[in-house]
Short mmCIF file of C-alpha atoms and ligand atoms in Angstrom, two decimals:
data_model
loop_
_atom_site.label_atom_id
_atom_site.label_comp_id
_atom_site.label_asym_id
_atom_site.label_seq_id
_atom_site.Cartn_x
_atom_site.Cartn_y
_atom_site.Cartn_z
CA UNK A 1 -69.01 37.56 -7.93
CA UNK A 2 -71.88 35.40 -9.60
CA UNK A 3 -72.31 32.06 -9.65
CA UNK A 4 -69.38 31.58 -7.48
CA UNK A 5 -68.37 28.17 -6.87
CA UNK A 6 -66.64 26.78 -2.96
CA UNK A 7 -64.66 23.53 -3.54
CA UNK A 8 -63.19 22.25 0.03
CA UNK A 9 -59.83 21.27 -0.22
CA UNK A 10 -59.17 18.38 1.70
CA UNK A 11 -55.80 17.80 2.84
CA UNK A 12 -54.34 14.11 2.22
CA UNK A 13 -53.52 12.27 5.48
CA UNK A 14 -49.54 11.79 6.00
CA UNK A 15 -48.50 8.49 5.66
CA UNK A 16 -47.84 6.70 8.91
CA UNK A 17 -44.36 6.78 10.52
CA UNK A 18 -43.24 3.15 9.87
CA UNK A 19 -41.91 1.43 13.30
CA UNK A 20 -38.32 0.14 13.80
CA UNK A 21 -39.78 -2.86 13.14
CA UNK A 22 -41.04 -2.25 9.80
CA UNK A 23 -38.14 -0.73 8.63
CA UNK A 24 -36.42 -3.97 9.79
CA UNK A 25 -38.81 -5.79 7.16
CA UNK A 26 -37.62 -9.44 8.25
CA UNK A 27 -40.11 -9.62 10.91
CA UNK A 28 -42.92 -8.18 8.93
CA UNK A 29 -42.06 -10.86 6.08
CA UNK A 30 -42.14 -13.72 9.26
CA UNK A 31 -45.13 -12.48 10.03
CA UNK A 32 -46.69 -12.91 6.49
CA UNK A 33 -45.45 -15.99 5.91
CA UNK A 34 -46.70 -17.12 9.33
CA UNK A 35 -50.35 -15.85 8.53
CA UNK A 36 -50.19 -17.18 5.13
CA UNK A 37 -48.80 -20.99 6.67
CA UNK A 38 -51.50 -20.73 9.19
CA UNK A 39 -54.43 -20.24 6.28
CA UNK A 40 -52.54 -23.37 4.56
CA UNK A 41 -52.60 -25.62 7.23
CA UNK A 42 -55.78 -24.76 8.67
CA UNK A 43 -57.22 -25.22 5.32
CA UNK A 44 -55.61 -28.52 4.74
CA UNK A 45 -56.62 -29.97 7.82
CA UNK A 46 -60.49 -28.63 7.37
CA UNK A 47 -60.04 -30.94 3.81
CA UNK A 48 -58.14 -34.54 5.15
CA UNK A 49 -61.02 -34.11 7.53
CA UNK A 50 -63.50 -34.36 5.25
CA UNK A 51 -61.51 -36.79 3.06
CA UNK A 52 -62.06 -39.00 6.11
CA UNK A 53 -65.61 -38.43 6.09
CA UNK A 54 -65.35 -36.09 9.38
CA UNK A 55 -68.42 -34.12 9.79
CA UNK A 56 -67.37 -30.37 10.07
CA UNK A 57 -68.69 -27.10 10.20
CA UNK A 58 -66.22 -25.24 8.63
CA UNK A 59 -66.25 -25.09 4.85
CA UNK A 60 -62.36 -25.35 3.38
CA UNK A 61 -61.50 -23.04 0.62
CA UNK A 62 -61.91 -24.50 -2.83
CA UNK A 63 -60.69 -23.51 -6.15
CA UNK A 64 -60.57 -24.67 -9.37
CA UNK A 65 -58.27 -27.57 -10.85
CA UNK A 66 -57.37 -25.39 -13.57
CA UNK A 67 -56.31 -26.47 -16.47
CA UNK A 68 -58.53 -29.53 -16.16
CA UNK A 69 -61.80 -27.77 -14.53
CA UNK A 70 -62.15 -23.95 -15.97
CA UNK A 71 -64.45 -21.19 -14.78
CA UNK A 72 -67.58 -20.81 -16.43
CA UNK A 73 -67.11 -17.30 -18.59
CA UNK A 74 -70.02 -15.10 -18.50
CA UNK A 75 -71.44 -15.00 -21.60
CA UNK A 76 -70.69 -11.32 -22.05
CA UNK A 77 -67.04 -11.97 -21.21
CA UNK A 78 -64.91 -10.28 -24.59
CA UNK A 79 -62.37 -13.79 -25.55
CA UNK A 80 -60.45 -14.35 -28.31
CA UNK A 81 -61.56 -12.34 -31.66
CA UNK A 82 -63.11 -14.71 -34.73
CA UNK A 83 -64.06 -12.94 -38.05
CA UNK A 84 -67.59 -14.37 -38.85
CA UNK A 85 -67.81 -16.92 -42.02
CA UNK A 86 -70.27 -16.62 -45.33
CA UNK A 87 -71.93 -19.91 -45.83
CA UNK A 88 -69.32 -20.32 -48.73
CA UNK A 89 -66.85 -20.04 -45.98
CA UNK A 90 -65.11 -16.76 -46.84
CA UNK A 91 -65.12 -13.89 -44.64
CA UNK A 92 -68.18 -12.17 -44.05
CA UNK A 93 -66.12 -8.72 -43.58
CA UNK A 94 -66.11 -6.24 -46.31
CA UNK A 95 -63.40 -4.31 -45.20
CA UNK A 96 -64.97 -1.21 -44.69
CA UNK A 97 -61.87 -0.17 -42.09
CA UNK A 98 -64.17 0.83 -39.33
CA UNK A 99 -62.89 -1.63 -36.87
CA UNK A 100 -59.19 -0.50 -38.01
CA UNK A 101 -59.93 2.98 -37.60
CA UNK A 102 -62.01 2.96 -34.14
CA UNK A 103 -59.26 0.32 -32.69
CA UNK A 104 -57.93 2.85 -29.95
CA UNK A 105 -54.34 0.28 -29.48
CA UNK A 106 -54.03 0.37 -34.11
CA UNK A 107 -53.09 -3.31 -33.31
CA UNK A 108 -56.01 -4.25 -36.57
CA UNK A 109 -54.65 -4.67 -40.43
CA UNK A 110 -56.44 -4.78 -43.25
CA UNK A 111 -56.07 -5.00 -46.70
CA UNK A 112 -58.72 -4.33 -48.73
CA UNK A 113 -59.61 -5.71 -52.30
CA UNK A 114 -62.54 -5.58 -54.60
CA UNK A 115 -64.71 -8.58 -53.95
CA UNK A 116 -65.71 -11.13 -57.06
CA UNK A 117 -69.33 -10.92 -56.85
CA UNK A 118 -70.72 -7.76 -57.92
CA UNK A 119 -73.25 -7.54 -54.63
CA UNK A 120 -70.76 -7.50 -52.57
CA UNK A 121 -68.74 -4.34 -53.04
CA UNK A 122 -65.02 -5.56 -51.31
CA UNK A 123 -63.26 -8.00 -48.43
CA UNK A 124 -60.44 -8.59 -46.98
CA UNK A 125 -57.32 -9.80 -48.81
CA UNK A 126 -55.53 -9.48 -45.46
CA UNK A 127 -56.85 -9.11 -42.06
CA UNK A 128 -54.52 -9.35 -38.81
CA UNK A 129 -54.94 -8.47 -35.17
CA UNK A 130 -51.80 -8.01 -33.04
CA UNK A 131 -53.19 -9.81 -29.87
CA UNK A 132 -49.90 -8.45 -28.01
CA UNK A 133 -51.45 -5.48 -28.57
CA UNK A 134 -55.05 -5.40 -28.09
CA UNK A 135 -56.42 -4.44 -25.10
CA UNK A 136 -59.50 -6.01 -25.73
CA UNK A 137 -62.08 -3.37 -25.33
CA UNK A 138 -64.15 -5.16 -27.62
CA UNK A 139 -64.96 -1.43 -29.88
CA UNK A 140 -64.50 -3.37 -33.18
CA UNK A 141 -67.16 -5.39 -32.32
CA UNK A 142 -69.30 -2.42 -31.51
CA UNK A 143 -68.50 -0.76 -34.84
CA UNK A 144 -68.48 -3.38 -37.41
CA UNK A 145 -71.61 -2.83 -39.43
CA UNK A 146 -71.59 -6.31 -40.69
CA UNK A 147 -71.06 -8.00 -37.27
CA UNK A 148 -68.23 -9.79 -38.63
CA UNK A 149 -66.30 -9.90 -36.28
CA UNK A 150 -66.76 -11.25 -32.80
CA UNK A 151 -65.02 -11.58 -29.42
CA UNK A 152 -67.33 -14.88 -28.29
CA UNK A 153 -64.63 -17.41 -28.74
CA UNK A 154 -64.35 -18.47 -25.31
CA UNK A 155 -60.65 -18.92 -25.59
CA UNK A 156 -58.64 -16.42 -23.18
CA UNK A 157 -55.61 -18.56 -23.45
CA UNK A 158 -53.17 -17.56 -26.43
CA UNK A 159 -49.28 -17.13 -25.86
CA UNK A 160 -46.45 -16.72 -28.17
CA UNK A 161 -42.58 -17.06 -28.02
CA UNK A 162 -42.69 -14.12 -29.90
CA UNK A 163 -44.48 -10.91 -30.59
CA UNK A 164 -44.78 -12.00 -34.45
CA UNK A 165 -46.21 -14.88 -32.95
CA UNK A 166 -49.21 -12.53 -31.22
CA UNK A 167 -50.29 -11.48 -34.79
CA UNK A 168 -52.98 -13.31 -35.53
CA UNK A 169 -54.11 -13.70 -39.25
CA UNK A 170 -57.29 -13.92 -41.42
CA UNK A 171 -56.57 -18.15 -41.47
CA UNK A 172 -56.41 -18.27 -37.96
CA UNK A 173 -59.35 -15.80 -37.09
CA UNK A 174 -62.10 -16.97 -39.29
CA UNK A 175 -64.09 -19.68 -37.40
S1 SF4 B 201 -60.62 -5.28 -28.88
FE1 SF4 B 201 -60.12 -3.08 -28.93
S2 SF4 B 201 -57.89 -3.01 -28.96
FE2 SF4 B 201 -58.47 -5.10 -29.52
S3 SF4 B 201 -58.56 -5.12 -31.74
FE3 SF4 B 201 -60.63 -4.64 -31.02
S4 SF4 B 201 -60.71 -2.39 -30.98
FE4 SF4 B 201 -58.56 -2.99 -31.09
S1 SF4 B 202 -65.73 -3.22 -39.26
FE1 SF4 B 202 -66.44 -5.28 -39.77
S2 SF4 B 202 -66.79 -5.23 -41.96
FE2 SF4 B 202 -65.59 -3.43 -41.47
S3 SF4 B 202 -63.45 -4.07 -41.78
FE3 SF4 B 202 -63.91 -4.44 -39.65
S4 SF4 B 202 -64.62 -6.56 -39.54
FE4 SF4 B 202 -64.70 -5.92 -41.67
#
């Protein structure tokens, strides 16, 4: 037969037989919580040490005092959306529906209206992003011919009481 092609089946291992004492579970969750106390401690200790200003090798793990110290974001991290201003302050978005149309989660809105000045042919009358939808893959950035719209807020944190409360509108985007 031409161009015939081999593929190797491999044959997935079979999971382990778990021991009586796994089944058990209570001493597999003693020993977790004894390896997890142990890292504690240990960690503690390595930092009153050093609060007393003795000299140590070991390095104690360190994070950050979130919220009052954040991360640094990497510049090409995708944050909260903003639609992009005119220097008149009104939306620089001419609702052309390509973000709306390429948004693979339809969480994007818009309402389209003819604009006042003849150059520009239309913009938004409405514009709203469910952010309880998104998935923030950043595409209607990447389409928007106008780059008016942005992910390079640097604000990840937005909650709600309520999923209305995740829809975002035009007032609250345009920065
Ligand atoms: S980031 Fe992705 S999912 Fe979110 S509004 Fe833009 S296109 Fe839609
Ligand atoms: S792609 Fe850009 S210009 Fe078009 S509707 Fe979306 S934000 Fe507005």
């Amino acid at each position: 037969m031409p161009n015939e092609v081999k593929v190797k089946v491999m044959k997935a291992a079979a999971p382990r037989e778990r021991t009586l004492r796994e089944k058990a579970y209570i001493p597999e969750i003693a020993r977790g919580l004894r390896i997890t106390a142990a890292h504690f401690w240990g960690n503690l200790f390595i930092h009153i040490k050093r609060l007393f200003g003795i000299r140590t090798k070991e390095r104690g793990s360190v994070t950050y005092q979130y919220p009052e110290e954040r991360r640094p974001l990497s510049p090409r991290v995708r944050t909260l959306h903003r639609l992009v201003k005119r220097e008149d302050g009104s939306p620089r978005c001419v609702a052309c529906m390509m973000c709306e149309t390429i948004c693979p989660a339809k969480c994007i809105y818009i309402i389209g209206a003819d604009h006042p000045d003849p150059n520009i042919e239309k913009h938004p009358l409405q514009f709203d992003i469910d952010l309880g939808v998104c998935v923030f893959c950043g595409l209607c950035v990447e389409a928007c011919p106008e780059d008016a719209i942005r992910m390079d807020t640097g604000i990840l944190e937005f909650s709600a009481y309520s999923r209305e409360g995740m829809i975002y509108h035009m007032k609250d985007l345009l920065r």
